[in-house]
GROMACS .gro file of C-alpha atoms in nm:
model
  276
    1MET     CA    1  -3.322  -0.228  -4.894
    2ILE     CA    2  -2.970  -0.373  -4.846
    3ARG     CA    3  -2.872  -0.420  -4.451
    4SER     CA    4  -2.541  -0.304  -4.344
    5ALA     CA    5  -2.283  -0.634  -4.360
    6ARG     CA    6  -2.173  -0.530  -4.002
    7CYS     CA    7  -2.535  -0.642  -3.869
    8ILE     CA    8  -2.603  -0.968  -3.740
    9ALA     CA    9  -2.944  -1.055  -3.851
   10SER     CA   10  -3.181  -1.314  -3.719
   11PHE     CA   11  -3.519  -1.292  -3.878
   12THR     CA   12  -3.655  -1.452  -3.580
   13SER     CA   13  -3.565  -1.190  -3.361
   14THR     CA   14  -3.680  -0.819  -3.312
   15ARG     CA   15  -3.373  -0.756  -3.194
   16VAL     CA   16  -3.036  -0.660  -3.392
   17ALA     CA   17  -2.672  -0.675  -3.287
   18CYS     CA   18  -2.420  -0.412  -3.450
   19ASN     CA   19  -2.057  -0.400  -3.415
   20HIS     CA   20  -1.930  -0.042  -3.448
   21HIS     CA   21  -1.593   0.109  -3.391
   22ILE     CA   22  -1.622   0.432  -3.171
   23GLY     CA   23  -1.265   0.618  -3.091
   24GLY     CA   24  -1.099   0.297  -3.134
   25LYS     CA   25  -1.309   0.096  -2.886
   26ALA     CA   26  -1.572  -0.170  -2.994
   27ILE     CA   27  -1.925  -0.145  -2.898
   28LEU     CA   28  -2.173  -0.366  -2.888
   29ALA     CA   29  -2.507  -0.203  -2.982
   30VAL     CA   30  -2.882  -0.361  -2.959
   31ALA     CA   31  -3.111  -0.222  -3.206
   32GLN     CA   32  -3.493  -0.254  -3.195
   33ASN     CA   33  -3.698  -0.413  -3.447
   34LEU     CA   34  -3.514  -0.514  -3.716
   35PRO     CA   35  -3.665  -0.510  -4.022
   36GLY     CA   36  -3.526  -0.188  -4.205
   37ARG     CA   37  -3.233  -0.137  -3.985
   38THR     CA   38  -2.915   0.038  -4.214
   39ASN     CA   39  -2.579   0.078  -4.112
   40ALA     CA   40  -2.623   0.430  -4.038
   41GLU     CA   41  -2.933   0.384  -3.768
   42CYS     CA   42  -2.677   0.110  -3.646
   43THR     CA   43  -2.431   0.378  -3.586
   44THR     CA   44  -2.655   0.618  -3.426
   45ARG     CA   45  -2.804   0.365  -3.189
   46ALA     CA   46  -2.464   0.248  -3.098
   47THR     CA   47  -2.311   0.640  -3.025
   48LEU     CA   48  -2.654   0.674  -2.768
   49ILE     CA   49  -2.559   0.374  -2.602
   50SER     CA   50  -2.208   0.443  -2.578
   51SER     CA   51  -2.272   0.803  -2.428
   52ARG     CA   52  -2.512   0.650  -2.189
   53GLU     CA   53  -2.272   0.367  -2.067
   54ALA     CA   54  -1.991   0.652  -2.016
   55ARG     CA   55  -2.226   0.838  -1.822
   56GLN     CA   56  -2.316   0.546  -1.604
   57ASN     CA   57  -1.934   0.444  -1.573
   58ARG     CA   58  -1.852   0.807  -1.432
   59HIS     CA   59  -2.136   0.787  -1.180
   60LEU     CA   60  -2.005   0.466  -1.066
   61SER     CA   61  -1.655   0.596  -1.041
   62THR     CA   62  -1.732   0.853  -0.836
   63GLN     CA   63  -2.045   0.761  -0.643
   64GLN     CA   64  -1.989   0.368  -0.575
   65LEU     CA   65  -1.615   0.269  -0.602
   66PRO     CA   66  -1.413   0.336  -0.278
   67LYS     CA   67  -1.153   0.620  -0.270
   68ARG     CA   68  -0.854   0.431  -0.126
   69GLY     CA   69  -0.727   0.091  -0.141
   70PHE     CA   70  -0.566  -0.047   0.211
   71ALA     CA   71  -0.259  -0.290   0.077
   72LYS     CA   72  -0.164  -0.509   0.343
   73TYR     CA   73   0.006  -0.869   0.372
   74ALA     CA   74   0.022  -1.018   0.723
   75VAL     CA   75   0.178  -1.333   0.851
   76PHE     CA   76   0.004  -1.475   1.183
   77GLY     CA   77   0.227  -1.679   1.404
   78GLU     CA   78   0.161  -1.856   1.765
   79SER     CA   79   0.273  -1.544   1.983
   80SER     CA   80   0.265  -1.241   1.749
   81VAL     CA   81   0.176  -1.086   1.381
   82ILE     CA   82   0.383  -0.923   1.143
   83SER     CA   83   0.225  -0.737   0.857
   84LEU     CA   84   0.382  -0.510   0.551
   85SER     CA   85   0.165  -0.194   0.443
   86PRO     CA   86   0.319   0.099   0.227
   87ILE     CA   87   0.332   0.459   0.291
   88LEU     CA   88   0.304   0.585  -0.089
   89PRO     CA   89   0.569   0.903  -0.163
   90THR     CA   90   0.430   1.251  -0.163
   91TYR     CA   91   0.480   1.454  -0.473
   92LYS     CA   92   0.561   1.833  -0.530
   93GLN     CA   93   0.505   2.092  -0.850
   94ALA     CA   94   0.831   2.095  -1.049
   95GLY     CA   95   0.815   2.402  -1.286
   96ALA     CA   96   0.518   2.573  -1.443
   97GLU     CA   97   0.351   2.188  -1.581
   98GLY     CA   98   0.561   1.964  -1.387
   99VAL     CA   99   0.564   1.747  -1.067
  100ALA     CA  100   0.826   1.555  -0.896
  101VAL     CA  101   0.865   1.335  -0.579
  102ASP     CA  102   0.882   1.550  -0.256
  103LYS     CA  103   0.956   1.245  -0.036
  104LYS     CA  104   0.994   0.907  -0.122
  105GLY     CA  105   0.755   0.613   0.040
  106ARG     CA  106   0.835   0.352   0.283
  107MET     CA  107   0.741   0.040   0.372
  108ILE     CA  108   0.567  -0.059   0.709
  109LEU     CA  109   0.664  -0.351   0.906
  110GLU     CA  110   0.452  -0.379   1.209
  111TRP     CA  111   0.444  -0.636   1.480
  112VAL     CA  112   0.165  -0.705   1.736
  113PRO     CA  113   0.181  -0.959   2.024
  114ARG     CA  114  -0.045  -1.186   2.155
  115SER     CA  115  -0.282  -1.040   2.423
  116ASN     CA  116  -0.202  -1.128   2.801
  117ASP     CA  117  -0.540  -1.379   2.803
  118ASN     CA  118  -0.360  -1.552   2.490
  119LYS     CA  119  -0.727  -1.526   2.293
  120SER     CA  120  -0.652  -1.263   2.085
  121TRP     CA  121  -0.400  -0.972   1.962
  122ALA     CA  122  -0.294  -0.695   2.164
  123TRP     CA  123  -0.308  -0.395   1.871
  124ASN     CA  124  -0.247  -0.118   2.133
  125ASP     CA  125   0.093  -0.276   2.177
  126LYS     CA  126   0.228  -0.294   1.800
  127ILE     CA  127   0.557  -0.175   1.743
  128ARG     CA  128   0.616  -0.042   1.384
  129LEU     CA  129   0.934   0.042   1.178
  130ALA     CA  130   0.915   0.205   0.825
  131LEU     CA  131   1.196   0.099   0.597
  132SER     CA  132   1.293   0.304   0.322
  133VAL     CA  133   1.355   0.185  -0.032
  134GLU     CA  134   1.723   0.158   0.028
  135GLU     CA  135   1.687  -0.056   0.361
  136ILE     CA  136   1.471  -0.263   0.142
  137GLY     CA  137   1.729  -0.306  -0.109
  138LEU     CA  138   1.932  -0.432   0.199
  139VAL     CA  139   1.685  -0.694   0.332
  140ILE     CA  140   1.626  -0.832  -0.062
  141ASN     CA  141   2.013  -0.859  -0.115
  142GLN     CA  142   2.120  -0.997   0.205
  143LEU     CA  143   1.791  -1.258   0.288
  144PRO     CA  144   1.773  -1.570   0.352
  145HIS     CA  145   2.126  -1.633   0.326
  146PHE     CA  146   2.298  -1.323   0.566
  147PRO     CA  147   2.148  -1.184   0.864
  148VAL     CA  148   1.998  -0.824   0.855
  149GLU     CA  149   2.008  -0.555   1.147
  150ILE     CA  150   1.879  -0.198   1.121
  151SER     CA  151   1.866   0.040   1.412
  152ARG     CA  152   1.672   0.355   1.457
  153PRO     CA  153   1.733   0.627   1.715
  154LEU     CA  154   1.392   0.754   1.851
  155TYR     CA  155   1.324   1.122   1.792
  156ALA     CA  156   1.203   1.406   1.967
  157GLY     CA  157   0.809   1.445   1.883
  158GLN     CA  158   0.872   1.194   1.563
  159ASP     CA  159   0.903   0.873   1.798
  160ASP     CA  160   0.733   0.685   1.500
  161ASP     CA  161   0.882   0.676   1.195
  162THR     CA  162   0.571   0.558   1.015
  163ASN     CA  163   0.456   0.953   1.041
  164SER     CA  164   0.401   1.057   0.696
  165HIS     CA  165   0.584   1.347   0.785
  166PHE     CA  166   0.887   1.197   0.945
  167SER     CA  167   1.222   1.346   0.811
  168GLY     CA  168   1.472   1.112   1.013
  169SER     CA  169   1.632   1.389   1.189
  170GLY     CA  170   1.562   1.624   1.482
  171PRO     CA  171   1.717   1.584   1.880
  172VAL     CA  172   1.725   1.264   1.975
  173ILE     CA  173   1.531   1.158   2.299
  174GLY     CA  174   1.768   1.153   2.603
  175ASP     CA  175   1.810   0.828   2.761
  176MET     CA  176   1.608   0.616   2.531
  177PRO     CA  177   1.705   0.328   2.380
  178GLU     CA  178   1.743   0.239   1.987
  179LYS     CA  179   1.455   0.060   1.792
  180VAL     CA  180   1.631  -0.264   1.647
  181PHE     CA  181   1.491  -0.481   1.396
  182LYS     CA  182   1.697  -0.810   1.306
  183ALA     CA  183   1.607  -1.074   1.022
  184ILE     CA  184   1.794  -1.386   1.103
  185PRO     CA  185   1.771  -1.676   0.907
  186GLY     CA  186   1.717  -2.012   1.051
  187GLU     CA  187   1.671  -2.377   0.985
  188GLY     CA  188   1.459  -2.533   0.696
  189ALA     CA  189   1.483  -2.135   0.492
  190THR     CA  190   1.285  -1.982   0.800
  191ILE     CA  191   1.361  -1.627   0.877
  192THR     CA  192   1.302  -1.486   1.247
  193LEU     CA  193   1.211  -1.133   1.238
  194SER     CA  194   1.221  -0.909   1.550
  195ILE     CA  195   1.171  -0.565   1.713
  196ASP     CA  196   1.333  -0.470   2.014
  197TYR     CA  197   1.445  -0.156   2.199
  198VAL     CA  198   1.805  -0.174   2.288
  199LYS     CA  199   2.038   0.049   2.493
  200ASP     CA  200   2.397   0.007   2.569
  201GLY     CA  201   2.366  -0.330   2.416
  202ILE     CA  202   2.077  -0.440   2.636
  203GLY     CA  203   1.710  -0.523   2.481
  204GLY     CA  204   1.401  -0.555   2.633
  205GLN     CA  205   1.348  -0.194   2.717
  206TYR     CA  206   1.090   0.028   2.747
  207GLY     CA  207   1.038   0.203   2.423
  208GLU     CA  208   0.758   0.434   2.263
  209ASP     CA  209   0.445   0.507   2.502
  210GLY     CA  210   0.604   0.245   2.765
  211LYS     CA  211   0.590  -0.002   2.518
  212THR     CA  212   0.772  -0.346   2.598
  213ALA     CA  213   0.981  -0.565   2.354
  214PRO     CA  214   1.121  -0.798   2.188
  215ILE     CA  215   0.863  -0.926   1.962
  216GLU     CA  216   0.911  -1.178   1.730
  217ILE     CA  217   0.804  -1.414   1.475
  218THR     CA  218   0.961  -1.674   1.266
  219VAL     CA  219   0.825  -1.716   0.916
  220GLN     CA  220   0.842  -2.006   0.666
  221VAL     CA  221   0.989  -1.998   0.296
  222GLY     CA  222   0.637  -1.951   0.123
  223GLU     CA  223   0.578  -1.674   0.356
  224PHE     CA  224   0.891  -1.509   0.324
  225GLU     CA  225   0.892  -1.525  -0.037
  226VAL     CA  226   0.579  -1.357  -0.062
  227MET     CA  227   0.708  -1.110   0.172
  228LYS     CA  228   1.010  -1.060  -0.036
  229SER     CA  229   0.817  -1.018  -0.384
  230ILE     CA  230   0.613  -0.746  -0.226
  231LEU     CA  231   0.942  -0.599  -0.067
  232LYS     CA  232   1.112  -0.595  -0.460
  233GLU     CA  233   0.791  -0.498  -0.645
  234SER     CA  234   0.715  -0.225  -0.415
  235ILE     CA  235   1.048  -0.031  -0.484
  236PRO     CA  236   0.964   0.144  -0.813
  237PHE     CA  237   0.624   0.252  -0.641
  238LEU     CA  238   0.753   0.384  -0.338
  239THR     CA  239   1.034   0.600  -0.531
  240GLY     CA  240   0.779   0.752  -0.735
  241PHE     CA  241   0.932   0.592  -1.058
  242THR     CA  242   0.621   0.385  -1.165
  243ALA     CA  243   0.358   0.699  -1.108
  244LEU     CA  244   0.585   0.948  -1.312
  245MET     CA  245   0.683   0.717  -1.616
  246LYS     CA  246   0.315   0.649  -1.651
  247LEU     CA  247   0.247   1.019  -1.642
  248SER     CA  248   0.532   1.102  -1.882
  249GLU     CA  249   0.433   0.811  -2.116
  250GLU     CA  250   0.039   0.899  -2.130
  251ARG     CA  251   0.148   1.272  -2.211
  252GLU     CA  252   0.392   1.169  -2.489
  253ILE     CA  253   0.115   0.923  -2.605
  254ALA     CA  254  -0.161   1.238  -2.598
  255GLN     CA  255   0.063   1.454  -2.785
  256MET     CA  256   0.171   1.210  -3.076
  257GLY     CA  257  -0.211   1.142  -3.106
  258THR     CA  258  -0.253   1.511  -3.163
  259SER     CA  259   0.058   1.524  -3.411
  260TYR     CA  260  -0.093   1.236  -3.570
  261ASN     CA  261  -0.450   1.396  -3.634
  262GLN     CA  262  -0.301   1.703  -3.746
  263GLY     CA  263  -0.097   1.502  -4.040
  264ARG     CA  264   0.224   1.563  -3.891
  265PHE     CA  265   0.333   1.196  -3.940
  266SER     CA  266   0.397   0.981  -4.231
  267GLY     CA  267   0.516   0.658  -4.309
  268GLY     CA  268   0.290   0.380  -4.379
  269GLY     CA  269   0.028   0.396  -4.107
  270PRO     CA  270   0.026   0.407  -3.701
  271GLY     CA  271   0.279   0.120  -3.657
  272ASN     CA  272   0.525   0.324  -3.865
  273MET     CA  273   0.474   0.665  -3.727
  274VAL     CA  274   0.748   0.912  -3.780
  275PRO     CA  275   0.745   1.254  -3.693
  276PHE     CA  276   0.904   1.498  -3.952
   0.00000   0.00000   0.00000
């Protein structure tokens, strides 16, 4: 009997490895009892193993893998912590089959001061500010050569601009200070990042829920480069551009595959497919 050339045989073993292509993906199948195994039998065995592995992978994806990821980068200073974490964009239906960005995402800056006993961090006293993609662009453009200042009025019912439904509009809370973020370049390419409540040009005011400020931290050049890289790379994601481009690309590829299978392309194989 002629065995398949695609079967790698060992006469001292009772197992044979069959390298078979199914759906464009190489699958390594293990067949038992080498003597008498034909290419067709190897193919059948590979198909069965492929189906079983596909079921196992689906089970893992729905049962064991986490449903959400929490991206965060933090820098710990002597008296405070600052961290970056994203708020992803929201989407809406566009037409019968389309989807579009409803609200662009933002990047949360969060300052946490050291506790009064100086042994831990006062997480309940954190102050947060969410940068829009345009403000992220401003920070990237100006730092580390020029200082940046961004202020945020406090809105009634929406004191925390990191809320996912924050609209940036509404009645301003009377007699309340503004939330002011400053980034000041320092010696040795360091950057001091601070958050404060300012009223009539005077800082150190009481802000949301009686929180006190300012809170500041000086980040070193390496730490700032990491933060700057995260901010820059986040823009396509926060605008929804990456997600929608990927969706459009996958749809185009799927349509191309359908057209190819139906013989609507010509010209020398998959590398030179030209639609009629």
